Amino acid sequence: MAQLSIVSGSVGLITLQNPPVNALSAAVRQGIVDTVEKALSDPKVKSVVIRGQNGVFCGGADIKEFGTKMTGPHLIPMIHAIEAGNKPMVAAIEGSALGGGLELALGCHYRVAHSKARLGLPEVTLGLLPAAAGSQRLPRLIGVPAALNLITTGRHVTAAEALQLGIVDQVTDHDTVDTAVKFALNVAGQSLDARRISTFPCPRPAELDALFEDAMQKVRKSARGAIAPVACVQAVRAAATLPYAEGLERERELMATLFNSGQARALQYCFFAQRAVGRWSTPSGARWDTSKPVPVPKAAVIGLGTMGRGIAVALAQTGLSVVAVETQEKQMMEAKQAVSGMLERGAKRRGVAPVSDKISYSGNIRAVADVDLVIEAVFEDMAVKEKLFQQLSAICKPGALLCTNTSALDVDHLASQTRNPELVVGMHFFAPAHVMKLLEVVYGRRSSTQAVATAMQLGKKMGKVSVAVGNCRGFVGNRMLKPYIEQAFYLLEEGATPELVDRALEEFGFSMGVFRMSDLSGLDVGWRVRKGDGLVEPGLASGPSARVRQGRRYSPLGDLLCEQGRFGQKTGRGWYQYEKPGGRVARSDPWLHSFLEGYRARHGLVARRIDHEEVLERCLYALINEGFHILEDGIAAGPEDIDVIYVFGYGWPRHRGGPMFYAGMVGLAKVLERLEHYHQAHPDVPHLQPCSLLRRLVASGSPPIHKWREVIRKLHSHL
Ligand code: 3H9
């Protein structure tokens, strides 16, 4: 797990060996302790280089060990032994030095990094803090403000930034280990008194209290209830105000509160869930490891509205040649300007040249004749898309993949409009498409394994978290959103206000409550869909039938607002009011409150007091219940897929792990009991009727989430 060899006559080379990222498992820690001891006691060794196998220095503590009984040497004394040693230790950093990996490097006396290496203390993203003295050494090395920034955000820095900050001593474009060995030869025999970071005084900024108050306010605001960022600030404060040993003790205490917290478990679950969705499979037998994607050097985007523009930018930034097609001249002109602005801003952010030359524009659909893949992002209307797919099927070269960016429409139906339905898949992007990380790749009944693999691969190349999902109305994300929004409407009818519902959801951790979100995305979007579904009946009809459609409870509230032209931010009025059309700051609207009172009076509804708990239970459990239906139907392969979709695409707070993980944390039996309770109170709301998979899981003793797939598999094999 760690090996010592002697190179260049006098340099002890310690190699960490725990692929793929040389995580610091018990065996690796033991290996380091043993090899360091050997190197320090071997008179032939004058200096030491520590490196990781296979071009990765170290990805940190072994996250898989968390939650199990920890064995082996502890990290802190192991790193102290390295720092206290009387021979220079040089970390040779290639690939990543993250978390405990960087803490190990900070225990070394010198650090040499390859120019492509990335360094950071991302523990906060796992609900932890850098508790192998990272929170105490880093501020001593680079100062409090820079350390606060790195530790509270968990961001990775490039080698160039690490050099500028003073984290590393040298950056090389050549062989890192060779460079580090030369470095080690040069420093052999030199005094190490000024190289042990734990002995450095921590630089004390002038306005210490103000600095930490400001940092605390900032993290509290952005953390949305997450506790780790707050603990990170406290740990850095300890570094700035206490002697090293006392600071270390404070770091230990803070870590103890985080380590077994539900938030840490949720965030670590998210880490593995994000990777698990990459190992996708479909019921037809397509799999991530056996299905071969086809290369896609050239792609086309059709329709340059908001979505199309974002998709074109995302593709171009990935290095593809893009043909962008828009038939309306005015839209084309606006799109060209918007796209070039997006590309310029993106290039500036990433410190590269804009890739405007990657995109060519055309008003003629025939321009897509030679591309390898088309993504259509035209108006969300089945008739329009049907016609387009018929055209594409005739125009595109043989083998070209045809993808739809629909957010809900039937992918199988669109595939049936083409000569090669096996080449059709859904690629559901989220707005803005060049920024949002989530991509739902929707396989149809006839999609080929190659088509799914190609779309998944393209998503990965674009830096998206791609999740393969089955075809049904709304796929996974939007299908679950429907009962969630529906409950929010019913709560208004029963006495809540948009402010109350949103506050409950935002305190839970959503970046935006359901009504503020609806104002942002536009009320007219859902109105159009409901109209298409024959649900909208114009006017202010009263009587019981006004709130019933197709035998179920229905709330026409959203339709009534749209009839008044209240489409949300774009019109300056929606569930809230805004200073002007396009305004961003939501203010309570007295008109809306009296409208709700009038509505209730007209329908004989008596407003009652609704508390946050009911808002959360009704909205979230209805959404979770739909998640169980999705698992039961085989639309998502496992709970991780649903959770990743909600965390990356729908603002679900990551420190709560995603809706299905949250259900497990609350207790499946409790979720079932509350759904039964609410369904009894609202028998005309089918979404509140508990799903049979949920009942089955509770009946089988509420197994932990990683065992749900077994229950689902059994369920499917019985069918
Ligand atoms: C810590 O250090 C705490 C200390 O401060 C104090 C303790 C007292 N452990 O991401 P990839 C697995 S907390 C175990 O696909 P990439 C990963 O699950 C730690 N396993 O590769 C995957 O497995 P699988 C702080 C780990 O090249 C495989 O390795 N460190 C760990 O795209 C490949 O991973 C971090 O937060 C780990 N630490 O990216 C860094 N890391 O194949 C976490 C990875 O079965 N790691 N695995 O799915 C990363 O950010 C990325 O993995 C990294 C490589 C950038 C290193």
Short mmCIF file of N, CA, C and O and ligand atoms in Angstrom, two decimals, residues 19-21 23-24 56 58-66 70 75-76 96 98-101 103 121-123 125-126 128-132 134 156 255 259 271-272 275-276 279, ligand 1:
data_model
loop_
_atom_site.label_atom_id
_atom_site.label_comp_id
_atom_site.label_asym_id
_atom_site.label_seq_id
_atom_site.Cartn_x
_atom_site.Cartn_y
_atom_site.Cartn_z
N PRO A 19 -5.06 2.26 -5.88
CA PRO A 19 -5.80 2.81 -7.00
C PRO A 19 -7.30 2.86 -6.72
O PRO A 19 -7.77 2.07 -5.90
N PRO A 20 -8.07 3.74 -7.34
CA PRO A 20 -7.61 4.65 -8.39
C PRO A 20 -7.08 5.99 -7.89
O PRO A 20 -6.40 6.69 -8.63
N VAL A 21 -7.36 6.38 -6.60
CA VAL A 21 -6.95 7.74 -6.22
C VAL A 21 -6.01 7.74 -5.01
O VAL A 21 -5.75 8.78 -4.43
N ALA A 23 -6.45 6.68 -2.01
CA ALA A 23 -7.12 7.15 -0.79
C ALA A 23 -6.39 6.58 0.42
O ALA A 23 -5.84 5.47 0.37
N LEU A 24 -6.43 7.35 1.50
CA LEU A 24 -5.65 6.98 2.70
C LEU A 24 -6.41 5.97 3.56
O LEU A 24 -6.89 6.28 4.65
N VAL A 56 -1.65 10.06 -9.70
CA VAL A 56 -2.54 10.77 -8.76
C VAL A 56 -1.84 10.78 -7.41
O VAL A 56 -1.50 9.70 -6.89
N CYS A 58 -2.99 11.94 -4.17
CA CYS A 58 -3.85 11.31 -3.15
C CYS A 58 -5.20 12.03 -3.09
O CYS A 58 -5.26 13.26 -3.00
N GLY A 59 -6.27 11.24 -3.13
CA GLY A 59 -7.64 11.80 -3.08
C GLY A 59 -8.15 11.98 -1.66
O GLY A 59 -9.32 12.27 -1.47
N GLY A 60 -7.29 11.83 -0.65
CA GLY A 60 -7.71 12.11 0.73
C GLY A 60 -8.05 10.86 1.51
O GLY A 60 -7.76 9.74 1.09
N ALA A 61 -8.67 11.09 2.66
CA ALA A 61 -9.08 9.97 3.51
C ALA A 61 -9.98 9.05 2.70
O ALA A 61 -10.65 9.49 1.76
N ASP A 62 -10.01 7.77 3.08
CA ASP A 62 -10.85 6.82 2.35
C ASP A 62 -12.30 6.97 2.82
O ASP A 62 -12.65 6.55 3.92
N ILE A 63 -13.12 7.59 1.98
CA ILE A 63 -14.50 7.91 2.39
C ILE A 63 -15.29 6.63 2.66
O ILE A 63 -16.21 6.63 3.46
N LYS A 64 -14.88 5.55 2.01
CA LYS A 64 -15.61 4.29 2.23
C LYS A 64 -15.43 3.78 3.66
O LYS A 64 -16.23 3.00 4.14
N GLU A 65 -14.36 4.23 4.31
CA GLU A 65 -14.12 3.79 5.70
C GLU A 65 -15.00 4.51 6.69
O GLU A 65 -15.21 4.03 7.79
N PHE A 66 -15.50 5.71 6.29
CA PHE A 66 -16.32 6.48 7.24
C PHE A 66 -17.58 5.66 7.56
O PHE A 66 -18.17 5.04 6.67
N MET A 70 -13.13 2.30 12.50
CA MET A 70 -11.83 2.73 11.98
C MET A 70 -10.71 1.93 12.64
O MET A 70 -10.69 1.78 13.85
N LEU A 75 -4.39 9.68 11.11
CA LEU A 75 -3.73 10.58 10.16
C LEU A 75 -2.86 11.64 10.86
O LEU A 75 -1.76 11.93 10.40
N ILE A 76 -3.39 12.20 11.94
CA ILE A 76 -2.69 13.35 12.54
C ILE A 76 -1.30 12.97 13.03
O ILE A 76 -0.31 13.60 12.60
N SER A 96 -4.30 14.78 -8.39
CA SER A 96 -5.01 15.50 -7.33
C SER A 96 -4.29 15.35 -5.99
O SER A 96 -3.76 14.28 -5.69
N LEU A 98 -6.04 16.15 -2.60
CA LEU A 98 -7.29 16.67 -2.05
C LEU A 98 -7.49 16.17 -0.62
O LEU A 98 -7.11 15.04 -0.28
N GLY A 99 -8.14 17.01 0.18
CA GLY A 99 -8.48 16.62 1.54
C GLY A 99 -7.25 16.13 2.29
O GLY A 99 -6.20 16.80 2.32
N GLY A 100 -7.38 14.92 2.87
CA GLY A 100 -6.25 14.34 3.60
C GLY A 100 -5.00 14.25 2.73
O GLY A 100 -3.88 14.25 3.26
N GLY A 101 -5.16 14.19 1.42
CA GLY A 101 -4.01 14.14 0.50
C GLY A 101 -3.22 15.44 0.58
O GLY A 101 -1.98 15.44 0.64
N GLU A 103 -3.46 17.51 3.08
CA GLU A 103 -2.98 17.62 4.47
C GLU A 103 -1.67 16.86 4.65
O GLU A 103 -0.76 17.31 5.36
N LEU A 121 -9.08 21.42 -0.33
CA LEU A 121 -9.59 20.80 0.90
C LEU A 121 -11.11 20.72 0.76
O LEU A 121 -11.83 21.59 1.27
N PRO A 122 -11.62 19.71 0.03
CA PRO A 122 -13.06 19.68 -0.26
C PRO A 122 -13.90 19.01 0.83
O PRO A 122 -15.06 18.68 0.60
N GLU A 123 -13.34 18.83 2.03
CA GLU A 123 -14.07 18.12 3.09
C GLU A 123 -15.45 18.70 3.32
O GLU A 123 -16.41 17.97 3.61
N THR A 125 -17.59 19.70 1.37
CA THR A 125 -18.61 19.15 0.45
C THR A 125 -19.05 17.75 0.89
O THR A 125 -20.03 17.22 0.38
N LEU A 126 -18.32 17.18 1.84
CA LEU A 126 -18.70 15.87 2.39
C LEU A 126 -19.26 16.02 3.80
O LEU A 126 -19.40 15.06 4.54
N LEU A 128 -17.81 17.66 6.26
CA LEU A 128 -16.72 17.55 7.24
C LEU A 128 -15.87 18.81 7.21
O LEU A 128 -16.18 19.78 6.50
N LEU A 129 -14.75 18.77 7.92
CA LEU A 129 -13.75 19.84 7.80
C LEU A 129 -12.39 19.16 7.70
O LEU A 129 -12.26 17.98 8.03
N PRO A 130 -11.37 19.89 7.24
CA PRO A 130 -10.05 19.27 7.08
C PRO A 130 -9.47 18.99 8.47
O PRO A 130 -8.85 19.86 9.07
N ALA A 131 -9.72 17.79 8.97
CA ALA A 131 -9.44 17.50 10.37
C ALA A 131 -8.17 16.70 10.58
O ALA A 131 -7.96 16.12 11.63
N ALA A 132 -7.31 16.67 9.56
CA ALA A 132 -5.97 16.12 9.79
C ALA A 132 -5.01 17.30 9.84
O ALA A 132 -3.99 17.34 9.16
N GLY A 134 -5.44 20.19 8.62
CA GLY A 134 -5.51 21.08 7.46
C GLY A 134 -6.07 22.44 7.82
O GLY A 134 -5.61 23.47 7.30
N HIS A 156 -11.30 23.43 -5.70
CA HIS A 156 -9.97 22.94 -6.09
C HIS A 156 -9.23 24.10 -6.76
O HIS A 156 -9.83 24.84 -7.53
N MET A 255 -14.86 18.46 14.41
CA MET A 255 -14.99 17.29 13.53
C MET A 255 -15.88 16.23 14.19
O MET A 255 -16.69 15.58 13.52
N PHE A 259 -18.80 14.52 12.19
CA PHE A 259 -18.50 13.20 11.62
C PHE A 259 -19.71 12.26 11.58
O PHE A 259 -19.94 11.58 10.58
N PHE A 271 -21.95 11.97 -2.88
CA PHE A 271 -20.68 11.76 -3.58
C PHE A 271 -20.71 10.42 -4.32
O PHE A 271 -20.39 10.34 -5.51
N PHE A 272 -21.12 9.37 -3.63
CA PHE A 272 -21.12 8.05 -4.26
C PHE A 272 -22.28 7.91 -5.25
O PHE A 272 -22.13 7.26 -6.29
N ARG A 275 -21.40 9.19 -8.63
CA ARG A 275 -20.57 8.26 -9.39
C ARG A 275 -21.37 7.03 -9.81
O ARG A 275 -21.18 6.49 -10.89
N ALA A 276 -22.32 6.62 -8.95
CA ALA A 276 -23.12 5.42 -9.27
C ALA A 276 -23.96 5.63 -10.53
O ALA A 276 -24.13 4.69 -11.33
N ARG A 279 -22.63 4.51 -13.77
CA ARG A 279 -22.64 3.07 -14.11
C ARG A 279 -24.07 2.67 -14.46
O ARG A 279 -24.69 1.84 -13.81
C1 3H9 B 1 -10.81 13.70 4.10
O1 3H9 B 1 -9.77 13.67 3.50
C2 3H9 B 1 -10.92 13.92 5.59
C3 3H9 B 1 -9.65 14.38 6.22
O2 3H9 B 1 -9.48 15.77 6.11
C4 3H9 B 1 -9.63 14.13 7.70
C5 3H9 B 1 -9.91 12.77 8.18
C6 3H9 B 1 -9.64 12.62 9.65
N1 3H9 B 1 -12.16 7.71 -0.77
O3 3H9 B 1 -14.32 10.70 -8.85
P1 3H9 B 1 -13.84 9.53 -9.62
C7 3H9 B 1 -13.36 6.65 -5.63
S1 3H9 B 1 -12.29 13.47 3.32
C8 3H9 B 1 -12.68 6.59 -1.30
O4 3H9 B 1 -14.79 8.84 -10.51
P2 3H9 B 1 -12.03 11.22 -11.06
C9 3H9 B 1 -14.67 7.01 -6.28
O5 3H9 B 1 -15.76 6.67 -5.47
C10 3H9 B 1 -11.83 13.15 1.64
N2 3H9 B 1 -12.95 6.47 -2.60
O6 3H9 B 1 -12.50 9.85 -10.42
C11 3H9 B 1 -14.60 6.21 -7.56
O7 3H9 B 1 -14.96 4.88 -7.21
P3 3H9 B 1 -15.82 4.01 -8.23
C12 3H9 B 1 -11.57 14.40 0.92
C13 3H9 B 1 -12.71 7.52 -3.40
O8 3H9 B 1 -10.76 10.93 -11.71
C14 3H9 B 1 -13.12 6.22 -7.90
O9 3H9 B 1 -12.44 6.55 -6.70
N3 3H9 B 1 -11.33 14.13 -0.47
C15 3H9 B 1 -12.18 8.70 -2.91
O10 3H9 B 1 -13.12 11.83 -11.88
C16 3H9 B 1 -12.77 7.24 -8.95
O11 3H9 B 1 -13.28 8.49 -8.55
C17 3H9 B 1 -12.23 14.36 -1.43
O12 3H9 B 1 -13.30 14.86 -1.17
C18 3H9 B 1 -11.90 8.79 -1.53
N4 3H9 B 1 -11.37 9.88 -0.96
O13 3H9 B 1 -11.78 12.22 -9.85
C19 3H9 B 1 -11.84 13.98 -2.82
N5 3H9 B 1 -12.04 9.57 -3.94
O14 3H9 B 1 -14.93 3.81 -9.41
C20 3H9 B 1 -12.87 13.05 -3.39
C21 3H9 B 1 -12.47 8.92 -5.03
O15 3H9 B 1 -16.08 2.76 -7.44
N6 3H9 B 1 -12.51 12.58 -4.70
N7 3H9 B 1 -12.87 7.69 -4.71
O16 3H9 B 1 -17.04 4.80 -8.54
C22 3H9 B 1 -12.62 13.32 -5.82
O17 3H9 B 1 -12.95 14.49 -5.78
C23 3H9 B 1 -12.34 12.65 -7.14
O18 3H9 B 1 -12.52 11.28 -6.95
C24 3H9 B 1 -10.93 12.90 -7.71
C25 3H9 B 1 -10.74 12.00 -8.93
C26 3H9 B 1 -10.82 14.37 -8.13
C27 3H9 B 1 -9.85 12.57 -6.70
#
